[in-house]
Tab-separated table of C-alpha atoms in Angstrom:
chain	number	residue	atom	x	y	z
A	3	UNK	CA	17.443	35.324	-16.415
A	4	UNK	CA	17.131	32.877	-19.326
A	5	UNK	CA	16.187	29.275	-19.576
A	6	UNK	CA	17.164	27.259	-22.493
A	7	UNK	CA	17.013	23.352	-23.423
A	8	UNK	CA	18.859	20.840	-25.437
A	9	UNK	CA	17.643	17.444	-26.179
A	10	UNK	CA	20.892	15.011	-26.151
A	11	UNK	CA	18.036	12.145	-27.155
A	12	UNK	CA	14.804	11.372	-27.505
A	13	UNK	CA	14.581	10.702	-23.913
A	14	UNK	CA	17.393	13.314	-21.994
A	15	UNK	CA	18.071	16.908	-22.427
A	16	UNK	CA	20.037	19.723	-20.877
A	17	UNK	CA	18.325	22.581	-19.463
A	18	UNK	CA	20.100	25.830	-18.830
A	19	UNK	CA	19.017	28.506	-16.711
A	20	UNK	CA	21.340	31.847	-16.624
A	21	UNK	CA	20.456	33.866	-13.779
A	22	UNK	CA	21.626	37.827	-13.278
A	23	UNK	CA	22.034	39.658	-10.113
A	24	UNK	CA	18.739	41.508	-10.867
A	25	UNK	CA	17.156	38.245	-10.809
A	26	UNK	CA	17.982	37.391	-7.096
A	27	UNK	CA	19.023	41.176	-5.728
A	28	UNK	CA	15.165	42.171	-4.561
A	29	UNK	CA	15.110	38.777	-2.529
A	30	UNK	CA	18.349	38.691	-0.498
A	31	UNK	CA	17.889	42.382	0.821
A	32	UNK	CA	14.583	41.197	1.501
A	33	UNK	CA	15.690	38.226	3.489
A	34	UNK	CA	18.771	40.606	5.136
A	35	UNK	CA	15.969	42.781	6.293
A	36	UNK	CA	14.277	39.837	8.196
A	37	UNK	CA	17.645	38.864	9.616
A	38	UNK	CA	18.374	42.080	10.963
A	39	UNK	CA	15.188	42.033	12.805
A	40	UNK	CA	15.769	39.200	14.394
A	41	UNK	CA	19.236	38.694	15.021
A	42	UNK	CA	20.632	39.229	19.110
A	43	UNK	CA	24.278	41.263	18.229
A	44	UNK	CA	26.026	41.952	21.414
A	45	UNK	CA	26.286	45.796	22.002
A	46	UNK	CA	23.272	46.803	19.822
A	47	UNK	CA	19.297	46.604	20.330
A	48	UNK	CA	17.465	43.517	18.915
A	49	UNK	CA	16.703	44.889	14.924
A	50	UNK	CA	19.179	47.784	15.111
A	51	UNK	CA	22.308	46.279	14.159
A	52	UNK	CA	24.699	47.670	11.177
A	53	UNK	CA	23.225	46.382	8.221
A	54	UNK	CA	26.668	46.388	7.035
A	55	UNK	CA	27.538	44.041	9.788
A	56	UNK	CA	24.074	41.915	9.170
A	57	UNK	CA	25.713	41.600	5.094
A	58	UNK	CA	29.159	40.366	6.751
A	59	UNK	CA	27.557	37.979	8.899
A	60	UNK	CA	24.427	36.616	6.637
A	61	UNK	CA	24.960	37.417	3.249
A	62	UNK	CA	26.653	34.643	1.596
A	63	UNK	CA	24.094	32.682	3.653
A	64	UNK	CA	21.281	34.631	2.525
A	65	UNK	CA	22.733	34.850	-1.431
A	66	UNK	CA	23.168	31.241	-1.879
A	67	UNK	CA	19.261	30.786	-0.804
A	68	UNK	CA	17.795	32.812	-2.345
A	69	UNK	CA	19.661	32.012	-5.849
A	70	UNK	CA	18.989	28.512	-4.864
A	71	UNK	CA	15.157	29.189	-4.571
A	72	UNK	CA	15.037	31.186	-7.513
A	73	UNK	CA	16.453	28.546	-9.900
A	74	UNK	CA	14.603	25.681	-8.340
A	75	UNK	CA	10.881	27.853	-9.118
A	76	UNK	CA	12.349	28.782	-12.631
A	77	UNK	CA	13.332	25.048	-13.392
A	78	UNK	CA	9.900	23.789	-12.287
A	79	UNK	CA	8.155	26.512	-14.062
A	80	UNK	CA	9.655	25.421	-17.547
A	81	UNK	CA	8.985	21.641	-16.828
A	82	UNK	CA	5.618	22.505	-15.968
A	83	UNK	CA	4.841	24.988	-18.635
A	84	UNK	CA	6.621	22.928	-21.410
A	85	UNK	CA	4.838	20.126	-20.297
A	86	UNK	CA	8.216	17.780	-20.206
A	87	UNK	CA	7.365	14.261	-18.718
A	88	UNK	CA	10.717	13.887	-16.151
A	89	UNK	CA	11.937	10.561	-14.655
A	90	UNK	CA	13.044	11.197	-10.980
A	91	UNK	CA	14.130	14.415	-10.932
A	92	UNK	CA	16.021	16.827	-12.667
A	93	UNK	CA	20.070	16.595	-11.425
A	94	UNK	CA	22.661	19.095	-11.968
A	95	UNK	CA	24.611	18.433	-14.870
A	96	UNK	CA	28.105	17.104	-13.709
A	97	UNK	CA	29.505	18.974	-16.790
A	98	UNK	CA	28.161	22.204	-15.609
A	99	UNK	CA	30.710	25.040	-14.892
A	100	UNK	CA	32.009	25.681	-11.439
A	101	UNK	CA	30.016	28.745	-9.998
A	102	UNK	CA	31.599	31.425	-7.417
A	103	UNK	CA	28.458	32.256	-5.490
A	104	UNK	CA	30.366	34.593	-3.143
A	105	UNK	CA	32.236	37.027	-5.701
A	106	UNK	CA	30.246	36.454	-8.719
A	107	UNK	CA	27.053	37.995	-9.738
A	108	UNK	CA	26.062	36.278	-12.952
A	109	UNK	CA	25.646	32.572	-13.391
A	110	UNK	CA	24.859	29.601	-15.236
A	111	UNK	CA	23.409	26.466	-14.129
A	112	UNK	CA	22.955	23.583	-15.612
A	113	UNK	CA	20.066	20.717	-15.046
A	114	UNK	CA	20.062	16.945	-17.017
A	115	UNK	CA	16.657	15.919	-17.754
A	116	UNK	CA	15.731	11.693	-17.998
A	117	UNK	CA	12.590	12.103	-20.245
A	118	UNK	CA	9.727	9.389	-19.692
A	119	UNK	CA	9.816	7.639	-23.245
A	120	UNK	CA	6.810	7.188	-25.684
A	121	UNK	CA	5.506	3.681	-25.546
A	122	UNK	CA	2.723	2.822	-27.777
A	123	UNK	CA	1.412	-0.260	-26.371
A	124	UNK	CA	-2.969	-0.559	-27.070
A	125	UNK	CA	-4.748	-3.396	-25.071
A	126	UNK	CA	-7.601	-4.827	-26.608
A	127	UNK	CA	-9.956	-8.360	-26.793
A	128	UNK	CA	-7.165	-9.734	-29.010
A	129	UNK	CA	-5.827	-9.811	-25.575
A	130	UNK	CA	-6.687	-13.400	-23.577
A	131	UNK	CA	-6.201	-13.227	-19.695
A	132	UNK	CA	-7.284	-15.478	-17.131
A	133	UNK	CA	-9.125	-14.090	-14.145
A	134	UNK	CA	-9.489	-16.279	-10.871
A	135	UNK	CA	-12.722	-16.075	-9.094
A	136	UNK	CA	-11.276	-17.305	-5.247
A	137	UNK	CA	-14.391	-19.478	-3.850
A	138	UNK	CA	-14.004	-20.397	-0.069
A	139	UNK	CA	-14.353	-23.993	0.827
A	140	UNK	CA	-16.481	-26.136	2.740
A	141	UNK	CA	-13.750	-26.418	5.723
A	142	UNK	CA	-13.386	-22.672	5.659
A	143	UNK	CA	-17.364	-21.968	5.812
A	144	UNK	CA	-17.757	-24.387	8.529
A	145	UNK	CA	-15.264	-23.010	10.468
A	146	UNK	CA	-15.969	-19.523	9.745
A	147	UNK	CA	-19.763	-20.471	11.506
A	148	UNK	CA	-17.742	-22.381	14.529
A	149	UNK	CA	-16.156	-18.799	15.080
A	150	UNK	CA	-19.348	-17.237	15.101
A	151	UNK	CA	-21.051	-19.632	16.942
A	152	UNK	CA	-18.139	-19.488	20.040
A	153	UNK	CA	-18.228	-15.482	19.687
A	154	UNK	CA	-21.922	-15.765	20.724
A	155	UNK	CA	-21.412	-18.067	23.015
A	156	UNK	CA	-21.814	-18.025	26.993
A	157	UNK	CA	-19.775	-19.055	30.186
A	158	UNK	CA	-21.439	-22.023	32.001
A	159	UNK	CA	-21.317	-23.542	35.232
A	160	UNK	CA	-19.894	-27.046	34.418
A	161	UNK	CA	-20.015	-30.326	36.824
A	162	UNK	CA	-16.371	-31.204	36.078
A	163	UNK	CA	-13.253	-29.986	34.746
A	164	UNK	CA	-11.970	-29.850	30.780
A	165	UNK	CA	-9.001	-28.719	29.478
A	166	UNK	CA	-10.339	-25.661	27.649
A	167	UNK	CA	-12.484	-24.641	31.134
A	168	UNK	CA	-11.561	-21.315	33.731
A	169	UNK	CA	-11.557	-23.122	37.187
A	170	UNK	CA	-11.180	-20.847	40.038
A	171	UNK	CA	-10.524	-21.779	43.791
A	172	UNK	CA	-8.454	-21.220	46.824
A	173	UNK	CA	-4.728	-21.471	46.568
A	174	UNK	CA	-2.801	-22.193	49.448
A	175	UNK	CA	1.072	-22.656	50.018
A	176	UNK	CA	1.594	-26.218	51.474
A	177	UNK	CA	4.465	-27.125	54.170
A	178	UNK	CA	4.908	-31.105	55.055
A	179	UNK	CA	1.367	-31.153	53.478
A	180	UNK	CA	-0.585	-28.806	55.829
A	181	UNK	CA	-0.933	-24.824	54.948
A	182	UNK	CA	2.335	-23.033	55.935
A	183	UNK	CA	2.288	-20.133	58.623
A	184	UNK	CA	2.733	-17.290	56.544
A	185	UNK	CA	2.548	-18.602	53.353
A	186	UNK	CA	0.901	-17.331	50.063
A	187	UNK	CA	-2.656	-18.081	49.852
A	188	UNK	CA	-4.941	-16.539	46.639
A	189	UNK	CA	-8.682	-16.762	47.636
A	190	UNK	CA	-9.998	-16.386	44.109
A	191	UNK	CA	-7.266	-18.108	42.026
A	192	UNK	CA	-7.667	-19.183	38.301
A	193	UNK	CA	-6.194	-21.435	36.014
A	194	UNK	CA	-7.114	-22.886	32.558
A	195	UNK	CA	-5.632	-26.759	32.793
A	196	UNK	CA	-5.094	-25.884	28.914
A	197	UNK	CA	-2.240	-23.585	29.285
A	198	UNK	CA	-0.934	-25.964	32.114
A	199	UNK	CA	2.394	-27.091	30.570
A	200	UNK	CA	3.413	-29.876	32.512
A	201	UNK	CA	1.057	-32.755	31.449
A	202	UNK	CA	0.602	-34.815	35.253
A	203	UNK	CA	-0.670	-30.988	36.557
A	204	UNK	CA	-2.979	-30.603	33.587
A	205	UNK	CA	-4.037	-34.445	34.021
A	206	UNK	CA	-4.457	-33.659	37.978
A	207	UNK	CA	-7.542	-31.327	36.988
A	208	UNK	CA	-8.823	-33.033	34.752
A	209	UNK	CA	-12.380	-34.600	35.774
A	210	UNK	CA	-12.072	-33.046	39.092
A	211	UNK	CA	-15.451	-31.936	40.444
A	212	UNK	CA	-16.080	-28.688	42.511
A	213	UNK	CA	-15.293	-28.353	46.418
A	214	UNK	CA	-12.337	-30.902	45.221
A	215	UNK	CA	-8.568	-30.127	46.068
A	216	UNK	CA	-6.127	-30.838	44.229
A	217	UNK	CA	-2.459	-30.919	44.715
A	218	UNK	CA	0.206	-29.600	42.618
A	219	UNK	CA	4.000	-27.979	42.341
A	220	UNK	CA	3.044	-24.474	40.214
A	221	UNK	CA	6.425	-24.180	39.358
A	222	UNK	CA	6.720	-27.357	37.383
A	223	UNK	CA	3.175	-26.921	36.060
A	224	UNK	CA	4.549	-24.002	33.962
A	225	UNK	CA	7.968	-24.879	33.816
A	226	UNK	CA	9.277	-21.917	35.646
A	227	UNK	CA	7.676	-19.035	33.339
A	228	UNK	CA	8.595	-16.087	35.532
A	229	UNK	CA	5.258	-14.261	33.721
A	230	UNK	CA	3.015	-16.817	34.139
A	231	UNK	CA	3.914	-17.816	37.844
A	232	UNK	CA	4.023	-14.266	38.798
A	233	UNK	CA	0.338	-13.989	37.858
A	234	UNK	CA	-0.785	-16.924	39.354
A	235	UNK	CA	0.821	-16.758	42.462
A	236	UNK	CA	0.291	-12.939	42.827
A	237	UNK	CA	4.005	-12.474	43.330
A	238	UNK	CA	6.760	-10.697	42.027
A	239	UNK	CA	8.468	-12.118	38.926
A	240	UNK	CA	11.925	-12.148	41.141
A	241	UNK	CA	10.625	-13.984	43.701
A	242	UNK	CA	9.466	-17.226	41.255
A	243	UNK	CA	12.696	-18.762	41.802
A	244	UNK	CA	11.857	-19.369	45.750
A	245	UNK	CA	9.022	-21.414	45.019
A	246	UNK	CA	10.753	-24.210	42.974
A	247	UNK	CA	9.833	-27.320	44.483
A	248	UNK	CA	6.918	-25.616	46.585
A	249	UNK	CA	3.602	-27.496	46.659
A	250	UNK	CA	0.234	-26.187	46.681
A	251	UNK	CA	-3.107	-26.976	46.919
A	252	UNK	CA	-6.192	-26.034	45.029
A	253	UNK	CA	-9.637	-26.074	46.415
A	254	UNK	CA	-11.994	-25.949	43.588
A	255	UNK	CA	-14.620	-23.509	43.780
A	256	UNK	CA	-16.209	-22.967	40.450
A	257	UNK	CA	-15.557	-24.007	36.680
A	258	UNK	CA	-16.748	-22.296	33.846
A	259	UNK	CA	-17.022	-23.656	30.360
A	260	UNK	CA	-17.327	-21.693	27.361
A	261	UNK	CA	-20.734	-22.785	25.408
A	262	UNK	CA	-20.710	-22.339	21.669
A	263	UNK	CA	-24.405	-20.295	20.936
A	264	UNK	CA	-26.856	-22.773	18.256
A	265	UNK	CA	-27.764	-22.165	15.301
A	266	UNK	CA	-31.358	-21.010	16.133
A	267	UNK	CA	-33.159	-17.994	15.512
A	268	UNK	CA	-31.755	-16.230	18.820
A	269	UNK	CA	-28.061	-16.584	16.841
A	270	UNK	CA	-29.399	-15.345	13.618
A	271	UNK	CA	-30.855	-11.689	15.428
A	272	UNK	CA	-27.362	-11.566	17.959
A	273	UNK	CA	-25.152	-12.230	14.886
A	274	UNK	CA	-26.971	-10.634	12.065
A	275	UNK	CA	-29.818	-8.097	13.630
A	276	UNK	CA	-33.819	-7.997	14.122
A	277	UNK	CA	-33.575	-6.691	10.333
A	278	UNK	CA	-30.839	-8.856	8.786
A	279	UNK	CA	-32.100	-11.313	5.876
A	280	UNK	CA	-30.127	-14.371	7.285
A	281	UNK	CA	-32.660	-16.665	8.853
A	282	UNK	CA	-31.368	-20.191	8.370
A	283	UNK	CA	-28.278	-22.305	7.742
A	284	UNK	CA	-28.274	-22.158	4.098
A	285	UNK	CA	-28.490	-18.636	4.056
A	286	UNK	CA	-25.752	-18.143	6.517
A	287	UNK	CA	-23.451	-20.141	4.600
A	288	UNK	CA	-24.354	-18.213	1.489
A	289	UNK	CA	-23.965	-15.321	2.997
A	290	UNK	CA	-19.965	-16.135	4.617
A	291	UNK	CA	-18.920	-17.203	1.231
A	292	UNK	CA	-20.210	-13.855	-0.072
A	293	UNK	CA	-18.323	-12.080	3.088
A	294	UNK	CA	-15.071	-14.576	1.630
A	295	UNK	CA	-15.774	-13.523	-2.327
A	296	UNK	CA	-15.484	-9.534	-0.826
A	297	UNK	CA	-12.123	-10.821	0.819
A	298	UNK	CA	-10.758	-12.341	-2.370
A	299	UNK	CA	-11.868	-10.057	-4.981
A	300	UNK	CA	-9.043	-8.009	-4.165
A	301	UNK	CA	-6.601	-10.686	-4.830
A	302	UNK	CA	-7.937	-11.974	-7.908
A	303	UNK	CA	-7.346	-8.273	-9.283
A	304	UNK	CA	-4.282	-8.612	-7.995
A	305	UNK	CA	-3.078	-11.560	-10.057
A	306	UNK	CA	-4.741	-9.975	-13.157
A	307	UNK	CA	-2.499	-6.835	-12.718
A	308	UNK	CA	0.528	-9.030	-12.543
A	309	UNK	CA	-0.887	-10.630	-15.635
A	310	UNK	CA	-1.269	-7.661	-17.285
A	311	UNK	CA	2.145	-5.913	-16.173
A	312	UNK	CA	3.786	-9.133	-17.970
A	313	UNK	CA	1.607	-8.563	-21.146
A	314	UNK	CA	2.686	-4.685	-21.506
A	315	UNK	CA	6.111	-5.775	-21.359
A	316	UNK	CA	5.886	-8.174	-23.572
A	317	UNK	CA	4.278	-6.147	-25.826
A	318	UNK	CA	6.709	-2.988	-25.562
A	319	UNK	CA	9.374	-4.758	-25.925
A	320	UNK	CA	13.196	-3.089	-25.894
A	321	UNK	CA	12.535	0.615	-24.997
A	322	UNK	CA	15.176	3.489	-24.686
A	323	UNK	CA	15.736	4.705	-21.569
A	324	UNK	CA	18.561	7.372	-20.716
A	325	UNK	CA	20.203	4.309	-18.547
A	326	UNK	CA	23.227	6.167	-17.285
A	327	UNK	CA	21.148	9.324	-15.801
A	328	UNK	CA	18.533	6.718	-13.863
A	329	UNK	CA	21.500	4.919	-12.485
A	330	UNK	CA	22.742	8.678	-11.187
A	331	UNK	CA	19.744	8.803	-9.917
A	332	UNK	CA	19.129	5.850	-8.100
A	333	UNK	CA	22.407	6.113	-6.524
A	334	UNK	CA	21.748	9.960	-5.468
A	335	UNK	CA	17.795	8.761	-3.897
A	336	UNK	CA	19.982	6.062	-2.234
A	337	UNK	CA	23.789	6.279	-1.442
A	338	UNK	CA	23.898	2.920	0.285
A	339	UNK	CA	23.041	1.133	-3.153
A	340	UNK	CA	26.101	0.252	-4.792
A	341	UNK	CA	27.412	0.421	-8.593
A	342	UNK	CA	27.106	-3.576	-8.514
A	343	UNK	CA	23.720	-3.253	-7.057
A	344	UNK	CA	22.440	-0.531	-8.916
A	345	UNK	CA	23.461	-2.826	-12.229
A	346	UNK	CA	21.680	-5.299	-11.122
A	347	UNK	CA	18.747	-4.028	-10.145
A	348	UNK	CA	17.912	-1.381	-13.314
A	349	UNK	CA	16.523	-4.144	-15.682
A	350	UNK	CA	13.671	-4.550	-13.298
A	351	UNK	CA	13.533	-0.973	-12.348
A	352	UNK	CA	13.262	-0.334	-16.282
A	353	UNK	CA	10.572	-2.780	-16.585
A	354	UNK	CA	8.712	-1.623	-13.881
A	355	UNK	CA	8.768	2.143	-15.459
A	356	UNK	CA	7.589	0.747	-18.946
A	357	UNK	CA	4.414	-0.880	-16.585
A	358	UNK	CA	3.975	2.383	-14.907
A	359	UNK	CA	4.257	4.646	-17.945
A	360	UNK	CA	1.478	2.267	-20.003
A	361	UNK	CA	-0.627	2.222	-16.898
A	362	UNK	CA	-0.404	5.781	-16.727
A	363	UNK	CA	-1.558	6.692	-20.110
A	364	UNK	CA	-4.484	4.815	-19.678
A	365	UNK	CA	-5.637	6.178	-16.579
A	366	UNK	CA	-5.019	9.397	-17.717
A	367	UNK	CA	-6.874	8.688	-20.903
A	368	UNK	CA	-9.723	7.878	-19.009
A	369	UNK	CA	-9.361	10.761	-16.767
A	370	UNK	CA	-9.540	8.615	-13.745
A	371	UNK	CA	-8.974	10.095	-10.394
A	372	UNK	CA	-9.158	9.130	-6.745
A	373	UNK	CA	-11.145	11.281	-4.392
A	374	UNK	CA	-10.796	11.295	-0.234
A	375	UNK	CA	-14.362	10.010	-0.162
A	376	UNK	CA	-13.487	7.058	-2.685
A	377	UNK	CA	-10.623	6.452	-0.191
A	378	UNK	CA	-12.694	6.396	2.735
A	379	UNK	CA	-15.073	3.912	1.295
A	380	UNK	CA	-12.470	1.489	0.162
A	381	UNK	CA	-10.792	1.974	4.230
A	382	UNK	CA	-14.287	1.064	5.443
A	383	UNK	CA	-14.663	-2.274	3.261
A	384	UNK	CA	-10.800	-2.922	4.845
A	385	UNK	CA	-12.462	-2.558	8.018
A	386	UNK	CA	-15.259	-4.549	7.589
A	387	UNK	CA	-12.577	-7.354	6.423
A	388	UNK	CA	-10.898	-7.408	9.297
A	389	UNK	CA	-13.941	-7.395	11.527
A	390	UNK	CA	-15.049	-10.555	9.820
A	391	UNK	CA	-11.774	-12.056	10.322
A	392	UNK	CA	-12.596	-12.153	14.087
A	393	UNK	CA	-16.120	-13.675	13.562
A	394	UNK	CA	-18.055	-10.178	13.592
A	395	UNK	CA	-20.318	-9.979	10.775
A	396	UNK	CA	-22.837	-7.571	11.562
A	397	UNK	CA	-20.438	-4.448	12.894
A	398	UNK	CA	-22.782	-1.447	13.193
A	399	UNK	CA	-22.009	1.294	9.755
A	400	UNK	CA	-20.998	3.642	12.550
A	401	UNK	CA	-18.440	1.873	14.299
A	402	UNK	CA	-16.852	0.601	10.356
A	403	UNK	CA	-17.326	4.335	9.663
A	404	UNK	CA	-14.978	5.277	12.292
A	405	UNK	CA	-12.626	2.765	11.987
A	406	UNK	CA	-12.160	3.567	8.521
A	407	UNK	CA	-11.354	7.585	9.112
A	408	UNK	CA	-8.740	6.450	11.941
A	409	UNK	CA	-7.232	4.505	9.298
A	410	UNK	CA	-6.638	7.392	7.210
A	411	UNK	CA	-5.211	9.243	9.813
A	412	UNK	CA	-1.959	7.362	9.585
A	413	UNK	CA	-0.648	9.232	5.808
A	414	UNK	CA	1.541	5.604	5.221
A	415	UNK	CA	-1.904	3.723	5.733
A	416	UNK	CA	-3.777	6.678	3.671
A	417	UNK	CA	-1.242	6.801	0.555
A	418	UNK	CA	-1.199	2.823	0.636
A	419	UNK	CA	-5.176	2.542	-0.013
A	420	UNK	CA	-5.219	5.399	-2.085
A	421	UNK	CA	-3.025	3.365	-4.445
A	422	UNK	CA	-5.003	0.034	-3.846
A	423	UNK	CA	-8.018	2.410	-4.738
A	424	UNK	CA	-6.384	3.427	-8.102
A	425	UNK	CA	-5.559	-0.036	-8.788
A	426	UNK	CA	-9.302	-1.246	-8.387
A	427	UNK	CA	-9.938	1.250	-11.123
A	428	UNK	CA	-7.185	0.561	-12.977
A	429	UNK	CA	-8.327	-3.029	-13.032
A	430	UNK	CA	-11.906	-2.591	-14.034
A	431	UNK	CA	-10.666	-0.395	-16.720
A	432	UNK	CA	-8.321	-3.300	-17.738
A	433	UNK	CA	-11.609	-6.155	-17.467
A	434	UNK	CA	-13.092	-3.842	-20.212
A	435	UNK	CA	-10.282	-3.940	-22.804
A	436	UNK	CA	-9.131	-7.478	-22.752
A	437	UNK	CA	-11.222	-10.461	-22.990
A	438	UNK	CA	-11.207	-12.615	-19.559
A	439	UNK	CA	-11.276	-16.410	-19.417
A	440	UNK	CA	-12.869	-17.023	-16.004
A	441	UNK	CA	-11.898	-19.881	-13.692
A	442	UNK	CA	-13.096	-20.716	-9.870
A	443	UNK	CA	-9.975	-21.960	-7.796
A	444	UNK	CA	-9.700	-23.025	-4.354
A	445	UNK	CA	-7.243	-20.751	-1.942
A	446	UNK	CA	-4.988	-23.105	-1.839
A	447	UNK	CA	-4.916	-23.055	-5.828
A	448	UNK	CA	-5.027	-19.464	-5.943
A	449	UNK	CA	-1.632	-19.219	-3.401
A	450	UNK	CA	0.450	-21.899	-5.796
A	451	UNK	CA	-0.574	-19.220	-9.136
A	452	UNK	CA	0.963	-16.681	-6.737
A	453	UNK	CA	3.998	-18.295	-5.443
A	454	UNK	CA	4.421	-21.546	-7.599
A	455	UNK	CA	7.387	-22.306	-5.393
A	456	UNK	CA	5.824	-22.455	-2.149
């Protein structure tokens, strides 16, 4: 076995691997013995078929498989040993000689390698970049407080019906204004006027008190929605059409209203715990702004990295890439891409490569790594942010930790979170390398910076 390399340019090379029978024969024989032990051949006990028969049946497949394993192993050993920085994957050369794997014994395999160009881009204090601090608006803080108060609110009995109340009562099917014999009867029916679609039916409930009887047509009230009517009338949805135009009476027995909590000591304890540091409205607002800031900081870093990407691409200028090889690799990676699509996408792909090469160089220089513990810690922050969106600001650490661990059980999610941790580390490095021009903006203003055409 011999491996040789020929550089066809600064960013492309051809690797040739010469293989002799001695390189693979022992492994082929070992594989055939395994086939023999497992093969069920009619007329022979399992594992006792003649080796010649096994050779005839499985020999070529075993030979091809072992040669491919050998060549692949030696190719990547050579790449790693010589620290070749390969873009994409090695590809069989289009000019490689044809191989007769069935009859031949010695072979020559040729691979094209697209190599990473050397890009000399430095970031320094002479590079000025904006950094946008996103500040929550007063309206956002007030809305969050309202959400928290609703979360801590209670259900209370009310005197008369309002649109968002939960109204319970006795629902009876009518015929000629009286209860129908054998008709529908629901003792504990439930209706929320706010979810009634037909306005006159909704209005029939508003302002009514307990023990009042409301007469209405459920089919019209819910505009014939099968799922809502089946649930309300306690019937199968395929029976709903039979009750079109049928009136019912609803005798109100209970009116329950959700009453938000008040901003008092009891609320602060429920929301932040006995040992919490929030005891008044001013501190609460500050705490909420801090929470929003935690949510927004990754967005600020994302915008910074967008600007860093643009700066790196501009400073790098025109970079020589093995474009023909990269086009081949793109086509192999995604056979659905047409030649026209590859031509169209290649410039953006090359810009992305330039940024990634410089970024990877900086991370390598700083010896940056990402541990599972760091990914778990970041997943916990993500979990905390998700709970906060629902007004849950004091979720126990154990709950956050367990939820974060469940996120990492999904391979795609774990990979995405790991990449975000790496991006966060890169953003932190960049902040120390360049000069930041810090600015405060509202979420709306920031949104326009990210997507000017929106």
